[in-house]
Coordinates of C-alpha atoms in Angstrom, one line a residue:
X18 CA 93.5 -21.5 11.7
X19 CA 91.5 -21.1 8.5
X20 CA 88.9 -18.2 8.3
X21 CA 85.5 -19.2 7.3
X22 CA 82.9 -16.9 5.7
X23 CA 79.3 -17.9 6.6
X24 CA 76.9 -16.6 3.9
X25 CA 73.6 -15.7 5.6
X26 CA 71.0 -13.8 3.5
X27 CA 68.0 -12.3 5.2
X28 CA 65.0 -10.4 3.8
X29 CA 61.8 -8.8 5.0
X30 CA 59.7 -12.0 5.2
X31 CA 62.1 -13.9 7.4
X32 CA 60.8 -14.7 10.8
X33 CA 62.7 -12.8 13.5
X34 CA 62.4 -15.6 16.1
X35 CA 63.7 -18.2 13.6
X36 CA 66.5 -15.8 12.7
X37 CA 67.6 -15.4 16.3
X38 CA 67.8 -19.2 16.6
X39 CA 69.8 -19.4 13.4
X40 CA 72.4 -16.8 14.6
X41 CA 72.6 -18.4 18.0
X42 CA 73.5 -21.8 16.4
X43 CA 76.3 -20.1 14.5
X44 CA 77.7 -18.2 17.5
X45 CA 77.8 -21.5 19.5
X46 CA 80.0 -23.3 16.9
X47 CA 82.9 -25.3 18.2
X48 CA 85.0 -23.7 15.5
X49 CA 85.5 -20.0 16.2
X50 CA 87.5 -18.5 13.4
X51 CA 84.6 -17.4 11.2
X52 CA 82.7 -14.2 10.2
X53 CA 79.0 -14.1 9.4
X54 CA 78.5 -12.2 6.1
X55 CA 74.9 -11.0 6.6
X56 CA 73.3 -9.9 3.3
X57 CA 70.1 -7.9 3.7
X58 CA 68.2 -8.3 0.5
X59 CA 66.2 -5.1 0.2
X60 CA 64.4 -3.0 2.8
X61 CA 63.6 -4.6 6.2
X62 CA 61.9 -3.0 9.3
X63 CA 60.7 -3.6 12.8
X64 CA 62.2 -6.4 14.9
X65 CA 64.3 -7.8 12.1
X66 CA 65.9 -4.5 11.3
X67 CA 66.7 -3.9 15.0
X68 CA 68.4 -7.2 15.2
X69 CA 70.5 -6.6 12.1
X70 CA 71.6 -3.2 13.5
X71 CA 72.7 -4.9 16.7
X72 CA 74.6 -7.5 14.8
X73 CA 76.3 -4.8 12.8
X74 CA 78.0 -3.7 16.1
X75 CA 79.3 -7.2 16.6
X76 CA 82.8 -8.0 15.3
X77 CA 81.7 -11.5 14.2
X78 CA 79.5 -10.0 11.5
X79 CA 80.0 -8.2 8.3
X80 CA 76.6 -6.7 7.4
X81 CA 76.0 -5.8 3.7
X82 CA 72.7 -4.0 3.0
X83 CA 71.3 -3.9 -0.5
X84 CA 68.7 -1.3 -1.4
X85 CA 66.6 -3.5 -3.6
X86 CA 65.3 -7.1 -3.2
X87 CA 67.1 -8.9 -6.0
X88 CA 66.9 -12.5 -4.9
X89 CA 69.1 -15.0 -3.2
X90 CA 71.6 -15.6 -6.1
X91 CA 72.5 -11.9 -6.4
X92 CA 73.0 -11.5 -2.7
X93 CA 75.2 -14.6 -2.4
X94 CA 77.4 -13.5 -5.3
X95 CA 77.9 -10.1 -3.7
X96 CA 78.6 -11.7 -0.3
X97 CA 81.2 -14.0 -1.8
X98 CA 82.8 -11.1 -3.6
X99 CA 83.1 -9.1 -0.4
X100 CA 84.5 -12.1 1.5
X101 CA 87.1 -12.8 -1.2
X102 CA 88.2 -9.2 -1.0
X103 CA 88.8 -9.8 2.7
X104 CA 90.9 -12.9 2.1
X105 CA 88.4 -15.7 2.8
X106 CA 88.8 -19.0 1.0
X107 CA 86.2 -21.1 2.8
X108 CA 82.5 -20.5 2.6
X109 CA 79.6 -22.0 4.6
X110 CA 76.0 -21.5 3.5
X111 CA 73.2 -20.9 5.9
X112 CA 69.5 -19.9 5.7
X113 CA 67.8 -17.5 8.1
X114 CA 65.4 -20.2 9.6
X115 CA 67.6 -23.3 10.0
X116 CA 69.8 -24.4 12.9
X117 CA 73.4 -25.6 12.7
X118 CA 74.7 -28.5 14.7
X119 CA 77.3 -27.0 16.9
X120 CA 80.2 -29.0 15.4
X121 CA 79.2 -28.4 11.8
X122 CA 81.9 -25.9 10.7
X123 CA 84.6 -27.8 12.5
X124 CA 83.8 -31.1 10.9
X125 CA 83.2 -29.8 7.4
X126 CA 86.5 -27.8 7.5
X127 CA 88.4 -30.9 8.8
X128 CA 86.9 -33.0 6.0
X129 CA 88.1 -30.5 3.3
X130 CA 91.5 -30.4 4.9
X131 CA 91.7 -34.2 4.8
X132 CA 90.3 -34.4 1.2
X133 CA 92.1 -31.7 -0.8
X134 CA 90.4 -32.9 -4.1
X135 CA 86.9 -32.0 -2.8
X136 CA 85.4 -28.6 -3.6
X137 CA 82.2 -28.7 -1.7
X138 CA 80.9 -30.8 1.2
X139 CA 77.4 -31.1 2.7
X140 CA 75.9 -33.6 5.1
X141 CA 72.6 -35.1 6.4
X142 CA 69.8 -32.8 7.5
X143 CA 67.1 -33.4 10.0
X144 CA 63.7 -31.7 9.8
X145 CA 62.3 -29.5 12.5
X146 CA 58.9 -27.8 12.8
X147 CA 57.9 -24.2 13.8
X148 CA 58.8 -24.9 17.4
X149 CA 62.2 -26.4 16.7
X150 CA 61.1 -30.0 17.4
X151 CA 62.4 -32.8 15.2
X152 CA 59.6 -34.4 13.1
X153 CA 61.4 -37.7 12.7
X154 CA 62.6 -37.2 9.1
X155 CA 66.3 -37.3 8.2
X156 CA 67.4 -36.6 4.6
X157 CA 70.4 -38.6 3.5
X158 CA 72.7 -37.6 0.6
X159 CA 75.4 -39.6 -1.3
X160 CA 78.8 -39.5 0.3
X161 CA 81.1 -39.5 -2.7
X162 CA 81.4 -37.6 -6.0
X163 CA 80.3 -40.3 -8.4
X164 CA 77.2 -41.1 -6.3
X165 CA 76.4 -37.4 -6.1
X166 CA 76.5 -37.1 -9.8
X167 CA 74.3 -40.2 -10.3
X168 CA 71.8 -38.9 -7.6
X169 CA 71.5 -35.6 -9.5
X170 CA 69.5 -37.4 -12.1
X171 CA 66.6 -37.1 -9.7
X172 CA 67.4 -34.7 -6.9
X173 CA 69.9 -32.1 -5.7
X174 CA 73.0 -34.0 -4.4
X175 CA 73.5 -31.5 -1.5
X176 CA 71.3 -29.6 0.9
X177 CA 72.1 -26.0 -0.1
X178 CA 71.9 -24.4 3.4
X179 CA 74.2 -27.2 4.7
X180 CA 77.0 -26.8 2.3
X181 CA 80.7 -25.8 2.9
X182 CA 82.7 -24.6 -0.1
X183 CA 86.3 -23.9 -1.1
X184 CA 86.6 -20.6 -3.0
X185 CA 87.7 -22.6 -6.1
X186 CA 84.2 -24.0 -6.5
X187 CA 82.9 -20.6 -7.3
X188 CA 85.9 -19.9 -9.5
X189 CA 85.1 -23.0 -11.5
X190 CA 81.3 -22.7 -11.6
X191 CA 81.4 -18.9 -12.0
X192 CA 79.2 -18.3 -9.0
X193 CA 75.4 -18.4 -8.9
X194 CA 73.3 -17.4 -11.9
X195 CA 71.8 -14.1 -11.0
X196 CA 68.8 -14.5 -13.2
X197 CA 67.5 -17.4 -11.1
X198 CA 65.2 -16.4 -8.2
X199 CA 64.3 -20.0 -7.7
X200 CA 66.4 -23.2 -8.1
X201 CA 69.6 -21.2 -8.0
X202 CA 71.1 -24.1 -6.0
X203 CA 70.2 -26.7 -8.7
X204 CA 71.9 -24.6 -11.3
X205 CA 75.0 -24.1 -9.1
X206 CA 75.3 -27.9 -8.8
X207 CA 74.9 -28.3 -12.6
X208 CA 77.6 -25.7 -13.3
X209 CA 79.8 -27.4 -10.8
X210 CA 79.5 -30.8 -12.4
X211 CA 80.0 -29.3 -15.9
X212 CA 83.2 -27.5 -14.7
X213 CA 84.9 -30.3 -12.9
X214 CA 84.0 -29.6 -9.3
X215 CA 84.2 -32.5 -6.8
X216 CA 81.3 -33.1 -4.5
X217 CA 81.0 -35.0 -1.1
X218 CA 78.8 -35.3 2.0
X219 CA 79.4 -36.1 5.6
X220 CA 77.8 -39.2 6.9
X221 CA 76.3 -37.3 9.8
X222 CA 73.7 -34.6 10.5
X223 CA 75.1 -31.0 10.1
X224 CA 71.9 -29.0 10.0
X225 CA 68.3 -28.9 11.3
X226 CA 66.1 -27.9 8.4
X227 CA 63.0 -26.0 9.3
X228 CA 59.8 -27.2 7.5
X229 CA 56.6 -25.1 8.1
X230 CA 53.3 -24.9 6.2
X231 CA 54.8 -22.0 4.2
X232 CA 57.5 -24.4 3.0
X233 CA 54.9 -26.2 0.9
X234 CA 53.1 -23.1 -0.2
X235 CA 56.3 -21.6 -1.5
X236 CA 56.7 -24.6 -3.8
X237 CA 53.6 -23.9 -5.7
X238 CA 54.3 -20.9 -8.0
X239 CA 52.2 -21.7 -11.0
X240 CA 52.5 -23.2 -14.5
X241 CA 55.2 -20.7 -15.6
X242 CA 57.7 -21.7 -12.9
X243 CA 56.9 -25.4 -13.3
X244 CA 57.5 -25.2 -17.1
X245 CA 60.8 -23.4 -16.6
X246 CA 62.0 -26.0 -14.1
X247 CA 61.1 -28.8 -16.5
X248 CA 63.0 -27.1 -19.3
X249 CA 66.0 -26.6 -17.1
X250 CA 65.9 -30.2 -16.0
X251 CA 65.7 -31.5 -19.5
X252 CA 68.8 -29.4 -20.3
X253 CA 70.6 -30.8 -17.3
X254 CA 69.7 -34.4 -18.3
X255 CA 71.0 -33.9 -21.8
X256 CA 74.2 -32.1 -20.8
X257 CA 75.1 -34.7 -18.2
X258 CA 74.0 -37.6 -20.4
X259 CA 71.4 -39.0 -18.0
X260 CA 69.2 -41.9 -19.1
X261 CA 65.4 -42.0 -19.7
X262 CA 64.6 -42.3 -16.0
X263 CA 65.8 -38.8 -15.4
X264 CA 63.4 -37.4 -17.9
X265 CA 60.5 -39.4 -16.4
X266 CA 61.3 -38.1 -13.0
X267 CA 61.6 -34.6 -14.3
X268 CA 58.1 -34.8 -15.6
X269 CA 56.8 -36.2 -12.4
X270 CA 58.4 -33.3 -10.5
X271 CA 56.7 -30.9 -13.0
X272 CA 53.3 -32.4 -12.0
X273 CA 54.2 -32.2 -8.3
X274 CA 55.0 -28.5 -8.6
X275 CA 51.5 -27.8 -9.8
X276 CA 49.8 -29.8 -7.0
X277 CA 47.9 -28.0 -4.1
X278 CA 49.9 -27.5 -0.9
X279 CA 48.1 -30.2 1.1
X280 CA 48.9 -32.8 -1.6
X281 CA 52.4 -31.6 -2.0
X282 CA 52.9 -32.0 1.8
X283 CA 51.8 -35.6 1.5
X284 CA 54.0 -36.4 -1.4
X285 CA 57.0 -34.7 0.2
X286 CA 56.6 -36.7 3.4
X287 CA 56.5 -40.0 1.6
X288 CA 59.3 -39.4 -1.0

């Protein structure tokens, strides 16, 4: 059996009901040899804090509390470091409001065992609403490395909360960039491509991805963030030698980042 570390950050604004569903989907996995590394990003209180205290008494969890809210990248790097100290070499990502398909860990681990050259594997995701109902949208990702790299001209080649890594991915890419509070996943993929990591996706759904109204609101953070994203994207395009279409798409995404939430929702649904 191969031990898997599930990296699950949580912070004060996470919904306790969604979080309960997330944890339940992990505890019902067909593959059982895993530990949930629960990273608490800053102070939490109320129902969420009570839940974390209960999980801290469960042997399936390793709870790491951090006194300050530092952002996802910092928490994930610290969770990875703690898991490595405990001897883990496989890592699955999870967010505190999504739902795992119950065979996800098993199938992603089997894939990596059968494809020793691959460093990270994702899969399809299906969207669900506030009530956990599917909205009919499935997001597909390229299956093989070359297609993933080509796809990265326009969009991320993996759904971050649906990913399953070997430790060597983080060794090659040097982990997440702590300075990124947003788009830390995009930069992780960039660092992976630049350092010889091999990407893949399963041709099946591994995660139910929760999309609420806040999902669209959180993607409108003003001109400063949009400008930073555009600058990063131009840097990625140049470094990976993408053609002019990548620059055009980057500019269109810059415009989309500045649009009001109601229009962003429409554009997201038709993309």
